[in-house]
Short mmCIF file of C-alpha atoms in Angstrom, two decimals:
data_model
loop_
_atom_site.label_atom_id
_atom_site.label_comp_id
_atom_site.label_asym_id
_atom_site.label_seq_id
_atom_site.Cartn_x
_atom_site.Cartn_y
_atom_site.Cartn_z
CA UNK A 1458 -61.46 -45.58 -12.82
CA UNK A 1459 -62.71 -44.94 -9.28
CA UNK A 1460 -66.20 -44.71 -7.74
CA UNK A 1461 -65.96 -40.94 -7.30
CA UNK A 1462 -66.36 -40.22 -11.00
CA UNK A 1463 -68.68 -37.35 -11.95
CA UNK A 1464 -72.29 -38.19 -12.48
CA UNK A 1465 -75.48 -36.85 -13.93
CA UNK A 1466 -77.59 -38.82 -11.50
CA UNK A 1467 -78.43 -35.83 -9.40
CA UNK A 1468 -79.59 -33.70 -12.31
CA UNK A 1469 -83.33 -33.40 -12.67
CA UNK A 1470 -85.60 -31.45 -14.91
CA UNK A 1471 -86.13 -28.91 -12.15
CA UNK A 1472 -82.50 -27.75 -12.44
CA UNK A 1473 -81.92 -25.00 -14.97
CA UNK A 1474 -79.88 -25.96 -18.04
CA UNK A 1475 -76.12 -25.55 -17.69
CA UNK A 1476 -74.61 -22.63 -19.60
CA UNK A 1477 -70.81 -22.39 -19.65
CA UNK A 1478 -68.98 -19.23 -20.76
CA UNK A 1479 -65.51 -19.81 -22.20
CA UNK A 1480 -63.21 -16.82 -22.41
CA UNK A 1481 -60.14 -17.12 -24.66
CA UNK A 1482 -57.48 -14.75 -25.96
CA UNK A 1483 -57.13 -15.65 -29.66
CA UNK A 1484 -58.90 -17.69 -32.31
CA UNK A 1485 -57.68 -21.32 -32.14
CA UNK A 1486 -57.08 -21.28 -28.36
CA UNK A 1487 -60.57 -22.47 -27.68
CA UNK A 1488 -60.22 -25.54 -29.96
CA UNK A 1489 -56.73 -26.48 -28.78
CA UNK A 1490 -57.45 -26.49 -25.07
CA UNK A 1491 -61.24 -26.79 -24.76
CA UNK A 1492 -62.62 -27.87 -28.13
CA UNK A 1493 -63.54 -31.36 -26.95
CA UNK A 1494 -65.27 -30.03 -23.83
CA UNK A 1495 -67.24 -27.50 -25.81
CA UNK A 1496 -68.47 -30.26 -28.16
CA UNK A 1497 -69.26 -32.54 -25.20
CA UNK A 1498 -71.24 -29.85 -23.40
CA UNK A 1499 -73.24 -29.06 -26.54
CA UNK A 1500 -73.92 -32.75 -27.18
CA UNK A 1501 -75.19 -33.13 -23.61
CA UNK A 1502 -77.76 -30.38 -24.14
CA UNK A 1503 -75.86 -27.63 -22.27
CA UNK A 1504 -75.54 -24.08 -23.67
CA UNK A 1505 -72.14 -22.62 -24.45
CA UNK A 1506 -70.95 -19.08 -25.15
CA UNK A 1507 -67.47 -18.24 -26.35
CA UNK A 1508 -65.84 -14.87 -25.94
CA UNK A 1509 -62.56 -14.32 -27.85
CA UNK A 1510 -60.66 -11.27 -26.65
CA UNK A 1511 -58.56 -10.55 -29.80
CA UNK A 1512 -58.41 -11.61 -33.41
CA UNK A 1513 -54.83 -12.77 -33.19
CA UNK A 1514 -53.40 -10.02 -35.49
CA UNK A 1515 -49.81 -10.81 -34.50
CA UNK A 1516 -49.86 -14.55 -34.99
CA UNK A 1517 -47.20 -16.21 -37.13
CA UNK A 1518 -48.53 -17.61 -40.41
CA UNK A 1519 -47.83 -21.18 -41.45
CA UNK A 1520 -48.72 -21.68 -45.15
CA UNK A 1521 -46.55 -19.94 -47.71
CA UNK A 1522 -49.53 -18.85 -49.73
CA UNK A 1523 -50.92 -16.91 -46.72
CA UNK A 1524 -47.67 -15.29 -45.69
CA UNK A 1525 -48.89 -11.98 -47.05
CA UNK A 1526 -51.45 -11.73 -44.22
CA UNK A 1527 -50.52 -9.58 -41.22
CA UNK A 1528 -52.07 -7.12 -38.83
CA UNK A 1529 -55.80 -6.46 -39.34
CA UNK A 1530 -55.85 -8.45 -42.56
CA UNK A 1531 -54.66 -11.51 -40.63
CA UNK A 1532 -57.16 -10.75 -37.90
CA UNK A 1533 -60.03 -10.72 -40.40
CA UNK A 1534 -58.82 -14.03 -41.87
CA UNK A 1535 -58.61 -15.55 -38.40
CA UNK A 1536 -62.23 -14.43 -37.80
CA UNK A 1537 -63.29 -16.62 -40.74
CA UNK A 1538 -61.19 -19.49 -39.32
CA UNK A 1539 -62.94 -19.15 -35.97
CA UNK A 1540 -66.35 -19.23 -37.68
CA UNK A 1541 -65.40 -22.40 -39.58
CA UNK A 1542 -64.14 -24.08 -36.40
CA UNK A 1543 -67.28 -23.17 -34.47
CA UNK A 1544 -69.47 -24.59 -37.26
CA UNK A 1545 -67.61 -27.88 -36.82
CA UNK A 1546 -68.09 -27.92 -33.03
CA UNK A 1547 -71.72 -26.81 -33.40
CA UNK A 1548 -71.36 -23.60 -31.45
CA UNK A 1549 -73.51 -20.65 -32.57
CA UNK A 1550 -72.92 -18.12 -29.79
CA UNK A 1551 -69.38 -16.80 -30.18
CA UNK A 1552 -68.40 -13.14 -29.71
CA UNK A 1553 -65.36 -10.94 -29.88
CA UNK A 1554 -64.70 -8.87 -26.77
CA UNK A 1555 -65.71 -5.25 -27.30
CA UNK A 1556 -68.10 -6.06 -30.13
CA UNK A 1557 -71.73 -5.10 -29.92
CA UNK A 1558 -72.68 -8.33 -28.13
CA UNK A 1559 -69.70 -8.20 -25.73
CA UNK A 1560 -69.50 -4.55 -24.79
CA UNK A 1561 -70.03 -2.81 -21.48
CA UNK A 1562 -73.37 -1.03 -21.12
CA UNK A 1563 -73.07 2.55 -22.35
CA UNK A 1564 -69.76 2.00 -24.13
CA UNK A 1565 -69.33 2.20 -27.89
CA UNK A 1566 -68.22 -1.02 -29.62
CA UNK A 1567 -64.44 -1.28 -29.68
CA UNK A 1568 -61.64 -3.73 -30.49
CA UNK A 1569 -58.76 -5.26 -28.55
CA UNK A 1570 -55.75 -6.32 -30.56
CA UNK A 1571 -53.29 -9.15 -30.13
CA UNK A 1572 -50.33 -8.08 -27.93
CA UNK A 1573 -48.00 -10.70 -29.40
CA UNK A 1574 -45.31 -12.43 -27.34
CA UNK A 1575 -41.54 -12.32 -27.06
CA UNK A 1576 -39.11 -13.63 -24.52
CA UNK A 1577 -37.73 -10.98 -22.24
CA UNK A 1578 -35.36 -11.03 -19.30
CA UNK A 1579 -38.14 -12.16 -16.94
CA UNK A 1580 -39.98 -14.46 -19.33
CA UNK A 1581 -42.83 -13.93 -21.83
CA UNK A 1582 -43.79 -10.32 -22.49
CA UNK A 1583 -45.94 -8.47 -25.00
CA UNK A 1584 -44.34 -8.09 -28.43
CA UNK A 1585 -45.58 -4.51 -28.91
CA UNK A 1586 -47.29 -3.22 -25.82
CA UNK A 1587 -47.98 0.44 -26.59
CA UNK A 1588 -50.19 3.08 -25.15
CA UNK A 1589 -53.19 4.08 -27.15
CA UNK A 1590 -52.20 6.05 -30.23
CA UNK A 1591 -54.63 6.62 -33.07
CA UNK A 1592 -51.78 6.38 -35.61
CA UNK A 1593 -50.50 3.09 -34.18
CA UNK A 1594 -52.07 -0.07 -35.69
CA UNK A 1595 -51.35 -1.90 -32.44
CA UNK A 1596 -53.43 0.48 -30.34
CA UNK A 1597 -55.83 -1.09 -27.85
CA UNK A 1598 -53.59 -4.16 -27.44
CA UNK A 1599 -55.12 -6.43 -24.82
CA UNK A 1600 -52.31 -6.04 -22.29
CA UNK A 1601 -52.40 -2.26 -22.47
CA UNK A 1602 -56.14 -1.90 -22.17
CA UNK A 1603 -57.36 -1.17 -18.67
CA UNK A 1604 -58.32 -4.23 -16.68
CA UNK A 1605 -61.48 -2.46 -15.63
CA UNK A 1606 -62.57 -2.12 -19.28
CA UNK A 1607 -61.99 -5.83 -19.94
CA UNK A 1608 -63.86 -6.87 -16.84
CA UNK A 1609 -66.78 -4.58 -17.71
CA UNK A 1610 -67.07 -6.09 -21.17
CA UNK A 1611 -66.97 -9.71 -19.89
CA UNK A 1612 -69.43 -8.84 -17.15
CA UNK A 1613 -71.84 -7.57 -19.77
CA UNK A 1614 -71.77 -10.92 -21.49
CA UNK A 1615 -72.36 -12.68 -18.15
CA UNK A 1616 -75.35 -10.42 -17.52
CA UNK A 1617 -76.67 -11.15 -21.00
CA UNK A 1618 -76.39 -14.95 -21.16
CA UNK A 1619 -76.58 -15.76 -17.41
CA UNK A 1620 -74.04 -18.59 -17.45
CA UNK A 1621 -73.64 -21.05 -14.60
CA UNK A 1622 -69.85 -21.18 -14.89
CA UNK A 1623 -66.92 -19.28 -16.42
CA UNK A 1624 -63.85 -21.03 -17.91
CA UNK A 1625 -60.52 -19.51 -18.88
CA UNK A 1626 -56.75 -20.00 -18.48
CA UNK A 1627 -54.86 -20.53 -15.26
CA UNK A 1628 -52.89 -17.65 -13.65
CA UNK A 1629 -49.88 -18.40 -15.81
CA UNK A 1630 -51.88 -18.26 -19.05
CA UNK A 1631 -51.09 -21.89 -19.81
CA UNK A 1632 -47.71 -21.26 -21.36
CA UNK A 1633 -47.21 -17.65 -20.34
CA UNK A 1634 -48.61 -15.65 -23.27
CA UNK A 1635 -49.30 -12.12 -21.91
CA UNK A 1636 -52.75 -12.10 -23.54
CA UNK A 1637 -53.63 -15.38 -21.88
CA UNK A 1638 -52.59 -14.06 -18.49
CA UNK A 1639 -54.60 -10.88 -19.03
CA UNK A 1640 -57.58 -12.90 -20.13
CA UNK A 1641 -57.35 -15.06 -16.96
CA UNK A 1642 -57.25 -11.94 -14.81
CA UNK A 1643 -60.22 -10.29 -16.45
CA UNK A 1644 -62.38 -13.41 -16.67
CA UNK A 1645 -61.61 -14.37 -13.09
CA UNK A 1646 -62.46 -10.94 -11.69
CA UNK A 1647 -65.69 -10.83 -13.72
CA UNK A 1648 -66.66 -14.25 -12.39
CA UNK A 1649 -66.00 -13.12 -8.79
CA UNK A 1650 -67.98 -9.92 -9.28
CA UNK A 1651 -70.93 -11.79 -10.78
CA UNK A 1652 -70.67 -14.55 -8.16
CA UNK A 1653 -70.05 -17.41 -10.56
CA UNK A 1654 -67.86 -20.50 -10.28
CA UNK A 1655 -64.58 -19.92 -12.20
CA UNK A 1656 -62.76 -22.89 -13.74
CA UNK A 1657 -59.23 -22.71 -15.05
CA UNK A 1658 -57.77 -24.87 -17.83
CA UNK A 1659 -55.06 -27.13 -16.38
CA UNK A 1660 -51.99 -27.37 -18.69
CA UNK A 1661 -50.62 -30.77 -19.64
CA UNK A 1662 -49.21 -32.58 -16.66
CA UNK A 1663 -50.36 -34.52 -13.62
CA UNK A 1664 -53.84 -33.63 -12.39
CA UNK A 1665 -54.52 -33.06 -8.70
CA UNK A 1666 -57.29 -34.49 -6.61
CA UNK A 1667 -60.56 -32.73 -7.42
CA UNK A 1668 -59.71 -31.74 -11.00
CA UNK A 1669 -62.32 -32.31 -13.62
CA UNK A 1670 -60.91 -34.53 -16.35
CA UNK A 1671 -63.12 -34.69 -19.43
CA UNK A 1672 -62.47 -37.57 -21.78
CA UNK A 1673 -63.08 -36.08 -25.23
CA UNK A 1674 -62.01 -39.10 -27.30
CA UNK A 1675 -65.60 -39.57 -28.52
CA UNK A 1676 -65.45 -36.13 -30.22
CA UNK A 1677 -61.78 -36.26 -31.21
CA UNK A 1678 -62.48 -36.19 -34.95
CA UNK A 1679 -64.61 -33.05 -34.53
CA UNK A 1680 -61.85 -31.47 -32.47
CA UNK A 1681 -59.27 -32.28 -35.14
CA UNK A 1682 -61.56 -30.92 -37.87
CA UNK A 1683 -62.01 -27.69 -35.92
CA UNK A 1684 -58.22 -27.37 -35.53
CA UNK A 1685 -57.75 -27.90 -39.28
CA UNK A 1686 -59.81 -24.75 -39.81
CA UNK A 1687 -56.85 -22.70 -38.44
CA UNK A 1688 -54.59 -23.09 -41.44
CA UNK A 1689 -52.73 -19.87 -40.68
CA UNK A 1690 -51.67 -21.06 -37.25
CA UNK A 1691 -51.12 -24.78 -37.20
CA UNK A 1692 -51.12 -28.10 -39.03
CA UNK A 1693 -52.70 -31.34 -37.79
CA UNK A 1694 -50.49 -34.40 -38.27
CA UNK A 1695 -52.15 -37.51 -36.97
CA UNK A 1696 -52.78 -36.97 -33.25
CA UNK A 1697 -50.48 -33.97 -32.99
CA UNK A 1698 -50.53 -30.23 -33.68
CA UNK A 1699 -47.56 -28.61 -35.38
CA UNK A 1700 -47.53 -24.89 -34.47
CA UNK A 1701 -46.26 -22.02 -36.58
CA UNK A 1702 -42.91 -22.09 -34.75
CA UNK A 1703 -42.49 -25.80 -35.45
CA UNK A 1704 -43.45 -26.91 -31.93
CA UNK A 1705 -45.21 -30.25 -31.87
CA UNK A 1706 -48.02 -30.70 -29.31
CA UNK A 1707 -50.18 -33.82 -28.79
CA UNK A 1708 -53.91 -33.24 -29.32
CA UNK A 1709 -55.30 -33.83 -25.85
CA UNK A 1710 -57.89 -36.54 -25.58
CA UNK A 1711 -58.51 -35.52 -21.97
CA UNK A 1712 -59.14 -31.86 -21.13
CA UNK A 1713 -58.59 -30.92 -17.52
CA UNK A 1714 -60.19 -28.09 -15.47
CA UNK A 1715 -59.75 -26.89 -11.92
CA UNK A 1716 -62.24 -24.98 -9.75
CA UNK A 1717 -60.61 -21.67 -8.82
CA UNK A 1718 -60.77 -20.76 -5.15
CA UNK A 1719 -61.21 -16.98 -5.55
CA UNK A 1720 -64.94 -16.70 -6.10
CA UNK A 1721 -66.74 -14.01 -4.22
CA UNK A 1722 -67.99 -14.95 -0.78
CA UNK A 1723 -67.05 -17.85 1.46
CA UNK A 1724 -70.13 -20.02 1.35
CA UNK A 1725 -69.66 -23.69 2.04
CA UNK A 1726 -71.04 -25.93 -0.74
CA UNK A 1727 -74.12 -27.30 1.02
CA UNK A 1728 -75.05 -29.42 -2.01
CA UNK A 1729 -71.73 -31.30 -1.78
CA UNK A 1730 -72.40 -32.51 1.78
CA UNK A 1731 -73.70 -36.03 2.35
CA UNK A 1732 -77.09 -36.64 3.94
CA UNK A 1733 -75.63 -37.52 7.38
CA UNK A 1734 -73.34 -34.48 7.23
CA UNK A 1735 -76.34 -32.22 6.59
CA UNK A 1736 -78.21 -33.72 9.53
CA UNK A 1737 -75.23 -33.32 11.87
CA UNK A 1738 -74.74 -29.70 10.67
CA UNK A 1739 -78.41 -28.87 11.38
CA UNK A 1740 -78.33 -30.48 14.83
CA UNK A 1741 -75.15 -28.60 15.75
CA UNK A 1742 -76.69 -25.35 14.46
CA UNK A 1743 -79.78 -25.97 16.64
CA UNK A 1744 -77.63 -26.66 19.69
CA UNK A 1745 -75.57 -23.53 19.10
CA UNK A 1746 -78.81 -21.53 18.79
CA UNK A 1747 -80.16 -23.08 21.97
CA UNK A 1748 -76.98 -22.10 23.91
CA UNK A 1749 -77.16 -18.55 22.53
CA UNK A 1750 -80.84 -18.37 23.40
CA UNK A 1751 -80.22 -19.56 26.96
CA UNK A 1752 -77.34 -17.16 27.58
CA UNK A 1753 -79.15 -14.29 25.90
CA UNK A 1754 -82.33 -14.86 27.94
CA UNK A 1755 -80.37 -14.98 31.19
CA UNK A 1756 -78.50 -11.79 30.34
CA UNK A 1757 -80.98 -9.82 28.29
CA UNK A 1758 -81.55 -7.27 31.07
CA UNK A 1759 -77.99 -5.96 30.48
CA UNK A 1760 -78.04 -2.84 28.32
CA UNK A 1761 -81.73 -3.42 27.51
CA UNK A 1762 -80.94 -6.69 25.77
CA UNK A 1763 -78.86 -5.06 23.05
CA UNK A 1764 -75.81 -7.23 23.62
CA UNK A 1765 -77.86 -10.45 23.65
CA UNK A 1766 -79.74 -9.41 20.50
CA UNK A 1767 -76.48 -8.55 18.71
CA UNK A 1768 -74.90 -11.87 19.59
CA UNK A 1769 -78.00 -13.76 18.39
CA UNK A 1770 -78.24 -11.73 15.19
CA UNK A 1771 -74.50 -12.15 14.50
CA UNK A 1772 -74.70 -15.94 14.84
CA UNK A 1773 -77.71 -16.20 12.51
CA UNK A 1774 -76.28 -13.82 9.90
CA UNK A 1775 -72.93 -15.64 10.05
CA UNK A 1776 -74.54 -19.03 9.41
CA UNK A 1777 -76.68 -17.62 6.62
CA UNK A 1778 -73.62 -16.15 4.88
CA UNK A 1779 -71.44 -19.17 5.53
CA UNK A 1780 -73.76 -21.70 3.90
CA UNK A 1781 -75.63 -19.38 1.55
CA UNK A 1782 -78.94 -21.09 2.36
CA UNK A 1783 -81.67 -20.66 5.02
CA UNK A 1784 -81.69 -24.24 6.35
CA UNK A 1785 -78.78 -24.09 8.75
CA UNK A 1786 -79.56 -20.56 9.99
CA UNK A 1787 -83.17 -21.65 10.39
CA UNK A 1788 -82.15 -24.53 12.69
CA UNK A 1789 -80.10 -22.11 14.79
CA UNK A 1790 -83.00 -19.64 14.91
CA UNK A 1791 -85.31 -22.44 16.05
CA UNK A 1792 -82.89 -23.27 18.86
CA UNK A 1793 -82.67 -19.61 19.96
CA UNK A 1794 -86.46 -19.07 19.96
CA UNK A 1795 -87.28 -22.42 21.58
CA UNK A 1796 -84.81 -21.86 24.46
CA UNK A 1797 -85.99 -18.28 24.93
CA UNK A 1798 -89.58 -19.46 25.07
CA UNK A 1799 -88.84 -22.22 27.59
CA UNK A 1800 -86.88 -19.94 29.89
CA UNK A 1801 -89.53 -17.20 29.73
CA UNK A 1802 -92.15 -19.38 31.36
CA UNK A 1803 -92.71 -19.10 35.08
CA UNK A 1804 -90.78 -21.52 37.25
CA UNK A 1805 -92.25 -23.59 40.11
CA UNK A 1806 -91.19 -20.89 42.55
CA UNK A 1807 -93.22 -18.30 40.75
CA UNK A 1808 -90.34 -16.27 39.27
CA UNK A 1809 -89.24 -16.05 35.64
CA UNK A 1810 -86.22 -14.73 33.74
CA UNK A 1811 -88.10 -12.20 31.68
CA UNK A 1812 -89.84 -9.67 33.90
CA UNK A 1813 -92.38 -7.21 32.64
CA UNK A 1814 -90.04 -4.42 31.62
CA UNK A 1815 -88.77 -2.63 28.51
CA UNK A 1816 -85.90 -5.09 28.18
CA UNK A 1817 -88.19 -8.07 28.63
CA UNK A 1818 -90.69 -6.84 26.02
CA UNK A 1819 -87.83 -6.03 23.62
CA UNK A 1820 -86.34 -9.49 24.02
CA UNK A 1821 -89.72 -11.25 23.52
CA UNK A 1822 -90.61 -9.33 20.38
CA UNK A 1823 -87.31 -8.27 18.85
CA UNK A 1824 -85.82 -11.76 18.90
CA UNK A 1825 -88.39 -13.41 16.57
CA UNK A 1826 -88.48 -10.33 14.30
CA UNK A 1827 -84.70 -10.39 14.02
CA UNK A 1828 -84.74 -14.10 13.20
CA UNK A 1829 -87.45 -13.56 10.55
CA UNK A 1830 -85.47 -10.78 8.87
CA UNK A 1831 -82.27 -12.88 8.73
CA UNK A 1832 -84.10 -15.77 7.18
CA UNK A 1833 -86.23 -13.73 4.81
CA UNK A 1834 -83.64 -11.68 3.07
CA UNK A 1835 -83.15 -12.82 -0.59
CA UNK A 1836 -79.99 -14.58 -1.78
CA UNK A 1837 -78.80 -11.65 -3.92
CA UNK A 1838 -76.75 -12.63 -6.94
CA UNK A 1839 -76.82 -16.36 -6.28
CA UNK A 1840 -77.95 -18.46 -9.26
CA UNK A 1841 -79.59 -21.78 -8.96
CA UNK A 1842 -77.85 -23.90 -11.51
CA UNK A 1843 -75.82 -26.94 -12.23
CA UNK A 1844 -72.04 -26.90 -12.52
CA UNK A 1845 -69.57 -28.37 -14.98
CA UNK A 1846 -69.12 -31.39 -12.71
CA UNK A 1847 -72.75 -32.47 -13.18
CA UNK A 1848 -73.43 -31.62 -16.79
CA UNK A 1849 -70.78 -33.72 -18.50
CA UNK A 1850 -71.77 -37.19 -19.60
CA UNK A 1851 -70.40 -39.58 -16.97
CA UNK A 1852 -69.37 -42.02 -19.72
CA UNK A 1853 -67.03 -39.32 -21.07
CA UNK A 1854 -65.45 -38.34 -17.76
CA UNK A 1855 -62.53 -40.04 -16.09
CA UNK A 1856 -61.48 -39.78 -12.49
CA UNK A 1857 -58.90 -37.37 -11.14
CA UNK A 1858 -56.47 -40.03 -9.85
#
């Protein structure tokens, strides 16, 4: 255990409650890879929403007495298994993609079916990927549905519940299942469009620096009980899962997540900077502003000050976009305005750099107006909220080393 473990010490009552949206492909995926984290989040007081993209109609059935289930009948049975598992974990808000509560605005409720998986020449591929055909029971398979439709449905859930983070598979879908890959793509794009942090589930293996490793041993029995609800798909033997194909997988006592680097925008995480780093950043921004103000004042007569104003505006806008907050851009604006004010005063020789002219008046008045506009525009689409790193109980989190 190292000193850079995750902590709740910075969370105060002024910060809105965390709300994490998990997006999975089939019933049971959520409990296998994220069941412990879901339970931990709920126990910590966070809100959780689960979206399941299909009902797993093509899953292989384990018990002999349930072998008769297939297609939509199996899907309906797996719906009941999902409900039982969520009751164990304590999650009330779970939805199927395309249903009334997870459907794009203006679209009629619809259903995406399991694509299945088989091994092809290039690796995993859908078992029965077919174009829409009203006579085909596999119509609307997840991998054949348009990505735009999937993204629209997930985005509608985001707009509804206003989560602070989205969680789904990595780009390889964990183990390559086509529905997992498709779910990753759709959830990731929706998170980018809605300007939310996107976290991917890290498959078993060595974690990298910066990964979030959640120790779920304290809720392991609940996780196992949730897994036992999926009788059609798996068996729980001790600390292992036996899948329908006979594969044995350890039940993870640590669930690992990685912040995806494809979120919209390129803002630096101001909240992650230390106090001294913030002070140095503000001082540097002030000095940059002062230099721009000095050069702009000396050259504002060129092209009626347009070039100087554009340079000043570009610097302030760039800092505002880079950090996503007003503080740094405000320091730069202060430097620009202070230097322009100092250089506009008369010198001992009686001359000054800003003569009474159109360019001089424009520089004097347009500069503060421009700075005010840059600082006043709202942070569109940005949500003040905590992240997964800060909501998890520090006693239940282990370091990434």
